């Protein structure tokens, strides 16, 4: 299975990239995956050109294709002005509108303060819901004080487990399980209700 990690960190070294790498490693521990990292910092000029002329450069085209073909996606952004970065949003603006349909996605963000942690719910989750991705329940936010503190490793493992489970469940080699159908009369019997009493 192929896992693509999109990191929108701008600095080197980057706490955004560090979080992205830890999430990817946690997924790989739970189910073996082929990991490819897309550093948006390196594609900034190509993304701007694509927005203005409609044509991606070779490197951007390869990154867009990797995201489209991935079995799962980890998307990590730094927080700017209480939301995702413009570079992060611009990348997903140039991605084909159907590229993420049904694709498992783990959302994550980094910031200087815990006060920005709701960016996961008010910005990232709605963006990927609009793109019709399947966003795992646990998002991961890492503020400056979270590094080396209790809680972050556990959130990383929980989110990674959710993504790994979705990727394994949706992979082509694994048959989908059929839902168990319980006849209505059996449901009534379990509740001690006779069919005539309905």
PDB file of N, CA, C and O in Angstrom, residues 154-181:
ATOM      1  N   UNK A 154       0.629   9.427  22.187  1.00  0.00           N
ATOM      2  CA  UNK A 154      -0.594   8.631  22.220  1.00  0.00           C
ATOM      3  C   UNK A 154      -1.564   9.067  21.114  1.00  0.00           C
ATOM      4  O   UNK A 154      -2.202   8.230  20.468  1.00  0.00           O
ATOM      5  N   UNK A 155      -1.676  10.385  20.897  1.00  0.00           N
ATOM      6  CA  UNK A 155      -2.552  10.876  19.820  1.00  0.00           C
ATOM      7  C   UNK A 155      -2.032  10.436  18.453  1.00  0.00           C
ATOM      8  O   UNK A 155      -2.808  10.063  17.565  1.00  0.00           O
ATOM      9  N   UNK A 156      -0.715  10.465  18.291  1.00  0.00           N
ATOM     10  CA  UNK A 156      -0.113  10.024  17.031  1.00  0.00           C
ATOM     11  C   UNK A 156      -0.434   8.558  16.777  1.00  0.00           C
ATOM     12  O   UNK A 156      -0.855   8.182  15.670  1.00  0.00           O
ATOM     13  N   UNK A 157      -0.262   7.716  17.785  1.00  0.00           N
ATOM     14  CA  UNK A 157      -0.518   6.280  17.617  1.00  0.00           C
ATOM     15  C   UNK A 157      -1.990   6.002  17.334  1.00  0.00           C
ATOM     16  O   UNK A 157      -2.319   5.163  16.491  1.00  0.00           O
ATOM     17  N   UNK A 158      -2.881   6.708  18.036  1.00  0.00           N
ATOM     18  CA  UNK A 158      -4.310   6.490  17.827  1.00  0.00           C
ATOM     19  C   UNK A 158      -4.722   6.892  16.411  1.00  0.00           C
ATOM     20  O   UNK A 158      -5.403   6.139  15.717  1.00  0.00           O
ATOM     21  N   UNK A 159      -4.288   8.063  15.971  1.00  0.00           N
ATOM     22  CA  UNK A 159      -4.634   8.526  14.628  1.00  0.00           C
ATOM     23  C   UNK A 159      -4.034   7.611  13.564  1.00  0.00           C
ATOM     24  O   UNK A 159      -4.688   7.276  12.570  1.00  0.00           O
ATOM     25  N   UNK A 160      -2.793   7.191  13.770  1.00  0.00           N
ATOM     26  CA  UNK A 160      -2.132   6.301  12.821  1.00  0.00           C
ATOM     27  C   UNK A 160      -2.860   4.962  12.725  1.00  0.00           C
ATOM     28  O   UNK A 160      -3.020   4.404  11.629  1.00  0.00           O
ATOM     29  N   UNK A 161      -3.318   4.458  13.863  1.00  0.00           N
ATOM     30  CA  UNK A 161      -4.072   3.207  13.859  1.00  0.00           C
ATOM     31  C   UNK A 161      -5.369   3.328  13.084  1.00  0.00           C
ATOM     32  O   UNK A 161      -5.761   2.402  12.357  1.00  0.00           O
ATOM     33  N   UNK A 162      -6.029   4.467  13.225  1.00  0.00           N
ATOM     34  CA  UNK A 162      -7.275   4.680  12.475  1.00  0.00           C
ATOM     35  C   UNK A 162      -7.008   4.736  10.975  1.00  0.00           C
ATOM     36  O   UNK A 162      -7.750   4.146  10.181  1.00  0.00           O
ATOM     37  N   UNK A 163      -5.934   5.432  10.581  1.00  0.00           N
ATOM     38  CA  UNK A 163      -5.609   5.515   9.157  1.00  0.00           C
ATOM     39  C   UNK A 163      -5.192   4.152   8.617  1.00  0.00           C
ATOM     40  O   UNK A 163      -5.634   3.735   7.538  1.00  0.00           O
ATOM     41  N   UNK A 164      -4.356   3.438   9.361  1.00  0.00           N
ATOM     42  CA  UNK A 164      -3.915   2.111   8.921  1.00  0.00           C
ATOM     43  C   UNK A 164      -5.103   1.167   8.752  1.00  0.00           C
ATOM     44  O   UNK A 164      -5.168   0.406   7.783  1.00  0.00           O
ATOM     45  N   UNK A 165      -6.053   1.240   9.672  1.00  0.00           N
ATOM     46  CA  UNK A 165      -7.238   0.396   9.580  1.00  0.00           C
ATOM     47  C   UNK A 165      -8.073   0.704   8.351  1.00  0.00           C
ATOM     48  O   UNK A 165      -8.544  -0.209   7.654  1.00  0.00           O
ATOM     49  N   UNK A 166      -8.253   1.987   8.074  1.00  0.00           N
ATOM     50  CA  UNK A 166      -9.014   2.370   6.882  1.00  0.00           C
ATOM     51  C   UNK A 166      -8.284   1.964   5.606  1.00  0.00           C
ATOM     52  O   UNK A 166      -8.899   1.471   4.657  1.00  0.00           O
ATOM     53  N   UNK A 167      -6.978   2.160   5.573  1.00  0.00           N
ATOM     54  CA  UNK A 167      -6.215   1.791   4.381  1.00  0.00           C
ATOM     55  C   UNK A 167      -6.291   0.288   4.128  1.00  0.00           C
ATOM     56  O   UNK A 167      -6.483  -0.159   2.996  1.00  0.00           O
ATOM     57  N   UNK A 168      -6.161  -0.501   5.177  1.00  0.00           N
ATOM     58  CA  UNK A 168      -6.220  -1.954   5.023  1.00  0.00           C
ATOM     59  C   UNK A 168      -7.621  -2.401   4.610  1.00  0.00           C
ATOM     60  O   UNK A 168      -7.788  -3.274   3.763  1.00  0.00           O
ATOM     61  N   UNK A 169      -8.621  -1.748   5.181  1.00  0.00           N
ATOM     62  CA  UNK A 169     -10.000  -2.121   4.870  1.00  0.00           C
ATOM     63  C   UNK A 169     -10.431  -1.744   3.477  1.00  0.00           C
ATOM     64  O   UNK A 169     -11.312  -2.369   2.891  1.00  0.00           O
ATOM     65  N   UNK A 170      -9.832  -0.697   2.913  1.00  0.00           N
ATOM     66  CA  UNK A 170     -10.223  -0.219   1.590  1.00  0.00           C
ATOM     67  C   UNK A 170      -9.284  -0.674   0.484  1.00  0.00           C
ATOM     68  O   UNK A 170      -9.502  -0.364  -0.672  1.00  0.00           O
ATOM     69  N   UNK A 171      -8.234  -1.433   0.832  1.00  0.00           N
ATOM     70  CA  UNK A 171      -7.282  -1.848  -0.200  1.00  0.00           C
ATOM     71  C   UNK A 171      -7.923  -2.876  -1.120  1.00  0.00           C
ATOM     72  O   UNK A 171      -8.750  -3.681  -0.694  1.00  0.00           O
ATOM     73  N   UNK A 172      -7.559  -2.885  -2.417  1.00  0.00           N
ATOM     74  CA  UNK A 172      -8.172  -3.770  -3.396  1.00  0.00           C
ATOM     75  C   UNK A 172      -7.995  -5.248  -3.083  1.00  0.00           C
ATOM     76  O   UNK A 172      -8.834  -6.064  -3.434  1.00  0.00           O
ATOM     77  N   UNK A 173      -6.909  -5.626  -2.410  1.00  0.00           N
ATOM     78  CA  UNK A 173      -6.652  -7.036  -2.148  1.00  0.00           C
ATOM     79  C   UNK A 173      -7.485  -7.629  -1.032  1.00  0.00           C
ATOM     80  O   UNK A 173      -7.501  -8.831  -0.831  1.00  0.00           O
ATOM     81  N   UNK A 174      -8.185  -6.796  -0.303  1.00  0.00           N
ATOM     82  CA  UNK A 174      -8.943  -7.295   0.840  1.00  0.00           C
ATOM     83  C   UNK A 174     -10.433  -7.185   0.550  1.00  0.00           C
ATOM     84  O   UNK A 174     -10.939  -6.102   0.290  1.00  0.00           O
ATOM     85  N   UNK A 175     -11.156  -8.334   0.581  1.00  0.00           N
ATOM     86  CA  UNK A 175     -12.586  -8.274   0.282  1.00  0.00           C
ATOM     87  C   UNK A 175     -13.345  -7.499   1.348  1.00  0.00           C
ATOM     88  O   UNK A 175     -13.028  -7.575   2.532  1.00  0.00           O
ATOM     89  N   UNK A 176     -14.315  -6.735   0.913  1.00  0.00           N
ATOM     90  CA  UNK A 176     -15.132  -5.971   1.857  1.00  0.00           C
ATOM     91  C   UNK A 176     -16.032  -6.919   2.630  1.00  0.00           C
ATOM     92  O   UNK A 176     -16.592  -7.860   2.076  1.00  0.00           O
ATOM     93  N   UNK A 177     -16.156  -6.696   3.922  1.00  0.00           N
ATOM     94  CA  UNK A 177     -17.032  -7.550   4.717  1.00  0.00           C
ATOM     95  C   UNK A 177     -18.480  -7.168   4.463  1.00  0.00           C
ATOM     96  O   UNK A 177     -18.815  -6.010   4.256  1.00  0.00           O
ATOM     97  N   UNK A 178     -19.332  -8.195   4.467  1.00  0.00           N
ATOM     98  CA  UNK A 178     -20.758  -7.954   4.231  1.00  0.00           C
ATOM     99  C   UNK A 178     -21.437  -7.638   5.551  1.00  0.00           C
ATOM    100  O   UNK A 178     -21.161  -8.269   6.567  1.00  0.00           O
ATOM    101  N   UNK A 179     -22.344  -6.668   5.551  1.00  0.00           N
ATOM    102  CA  UNK A 179     -23.047  -6.347   6.798  1.00  0.00           C
ATOM    103  C   UNK A 179     -23.972  -7.485   7.214  1.00  0.00           C
ATOM    104  O   UNK A 179     -24.513  -8.200   6.373  1.00  0.00           O
ATOM    105  N   UNK A 180     -24.097  -7.662   8.500  1.00  0.00           N
ATOM    106  CA  UNK A 180     -25.004  -8.680   9.013  1.00  0.00           C
ATOM    107  C   UNK A 180     -26.420  -8.126   8.998  1.00  0.00           C
ATOM    108  O   UNK A 180     -26.682  -7.055   9.537  1.00  0.00           O
ATOM    109  N   UNK A 181     -27.331  -8.870   8.360  1.00  0.00           N
ATOM    110  CA  UNK A 181     -28.716  -8.437   8.271  1.00  0.00           C
ATOM    111  C   UNK A 181     -29.546  -9.298   9.216  1.00  0.00           C
ATOM    112  O   UNK A 181     -29.569 -10.526   9.101  1.00  0.00           O
TER     113      UNK A 181
END
